[in-house]
Coordinates of C-alpha atoms in Angstrom, one line a residue:
M1 CA -57.7 -101.7 -177.6
E2 CA -60.9 -100.2 -179.4
D3 CA -60.6 -102.7 -182.2
S4 CA -60.1 -105.5 -179.8
F5 CA -63.4 -107.9 -178.5
C6 CA -64.2 -109.1 -175.3
G7 CA -67.0 -110.5 -175.3
V8 CA -70.2 -108.9 -174.4
W9 CA -69.4 -108.1 -170.9
G10 CA -65.8 -106.9 -171.2
N11 CA -66.6 -104.8 -174.2
M12 CA -69.4 -102.9 -172.0
R13 CA -67.2 -102.4 -169.4
E14 CA -65.0 -101.3 -171.1
K15 CA -67.0 -98.9 -172.7
Y16 CA -68.0 -97.9 -169.5
L17 CA -64.8 -97.6 -168.1
R18 CA -63.8 -95.1 -171.4
E19 CA -67.0 -92.8 -170.8
K20 CA -67.1 -92.6 -167.1
N21 CA -63.9 -92.9 -165.5
P22 CA -61.2 -92.2 -168.6
E23 CA -58.1 -91.5 -165.9
L24 CA -58.9 -95.2 -164.8
Y25 CA -59.4 -96.8 -168.6
A26 CA -56.0 -94.6 -169.6
A27 CA -54.0 -95.9 -167.0
M28 CA -54.9 -98.9 -167.3
L29 CA -53.9 -99.1 -170.9
E30 CA -50.7 -97.5 -170.0
K31 CA -50.0 -99.9 -167.8
G32 CA -51.1 -103.1 -170.0
E33 CA -53.7 -104.2 -167.5
L34 CA -56.6 -103.6 -169.2
E35 CA -56.3 -106.1 -171.9
E36 CA -56.0 -108.6 -169.1
Y37 CA -58.6 -107.0 -166.6
L38 CA -61.7 -107.0 -169.3
T39 CA -60.6 -110.8 -170.2
S40 CA -61.3 -112.1 -166.8
Y41 CA -64.5 -110.0 -166.5
Q42 CA -65.7 -111.2 -168.9
K43 CA -65.2 -114.4 -167.9
S44 CA -66.4 -113.8 -165.0
Y45 CA -69.9 -111.8 -165.9
S46 CA -70.4 -114.7 -168.5
K47 CA -70.5 -117.3 -165.5
R48 CA -72.8 -115.1 -163.8
A49 CA -75.5 -114.0 -166.9
E50 CA -75.8 -118.4 -167.0
K51 CA -76.6 -118.3 -163.1
I52 CA -79.2 -115.3 -163.7
F53 CA -80.4 -117.2 -166.6
E54 CA -80.8 -120.5 -165.1
E55 CA -82.7 -119.2 -161.9
L56 CA -85.0 -117.3 -164.4
L57 CA -85.7 -120.0 -166.1
L58 CA -86.8 -121.5 -163.1
K59 CA -88.5 -119.1 -161.5
R60 CA -90.5 -118.8 -165.0
G61 CA -91.3 -122.1 -165.6
I62 CA -89.8 -122.2 -168.8
S63 CA -88.7 -126.2 -169.2
K64 CA -87.8 -128.9 -171.5
E65 CA -91.0 -129.7 -171.6
L66 CA -92.2 -125.9 -172.8
Y67 CA -89.6 -126.9 -175.2
E68 CA -90.5 -130.1 -176.5
K69 CA -94.2 -128.7 -176.4
D70 CA -94.2 -125.0 -178.2
F71 CA -90.6 -124.5 -179.4
L72 CA -91.6 -121.4 -180.9
E73 CA -92.6 -120.1 -177.5
W74 CA -89.7 -121.6 -175.7
I75 CA -87.8 -119.3 -178.2
L76 CA -89.8 -116.5 -177.2
E77 CA -89.6 -116.7 -173.7
T78 CA -85.6 -117.5 -173.3
E79 CA -85.3 -114.3 -175.9
K80 CA -86.9 -112.5 -173.1
L81 CA -85.0 -113.7 -170.7
E82 CA -82.2 -113.1 -172.3
E83 CA -82.8 -109.5 -172.5
E84 CA -83.6 -109.2 -168.9
V85 CA -80.5 -110.8 -167.7
K86 CA -78.6 -108.4 -170.3
A87 CA -80.2 -105.1 -168.5
I88 CA -79.7 -106.8 -164.9
L89 CA -75.7 -107.3 -165.3
K90 CA -75.6 -103.5 -167.5
K91 CA -76.9 -102.3 -164.3
E92 CA -74.1 -104.0 -162.3
I93 CA -71.2 -103.4 -164.6
Q94 CA -71.5 -99.3 -165.0
K95 CA -71.0 -99.3 -161.3

């Protein structure tokens, strides 16, 4: 399983399980449940990341108008939001 890629969120969860709950990780791997679990986790957290990102865009006023007016500023702001979303979800994943 270590060589597979289950997306950003699935891989983050896999790493967490391997390091913090190795018994559960080993059991899921042995039963053949790990890949399906991580794939499902990836799908779920991808949707969650999109939702949080959209909410933050609205909250911070990062709009289509900014995109059209100052593309570089829009890029910088959206990159900050992506990092913020990643930090928020990383905390959730590591529970």
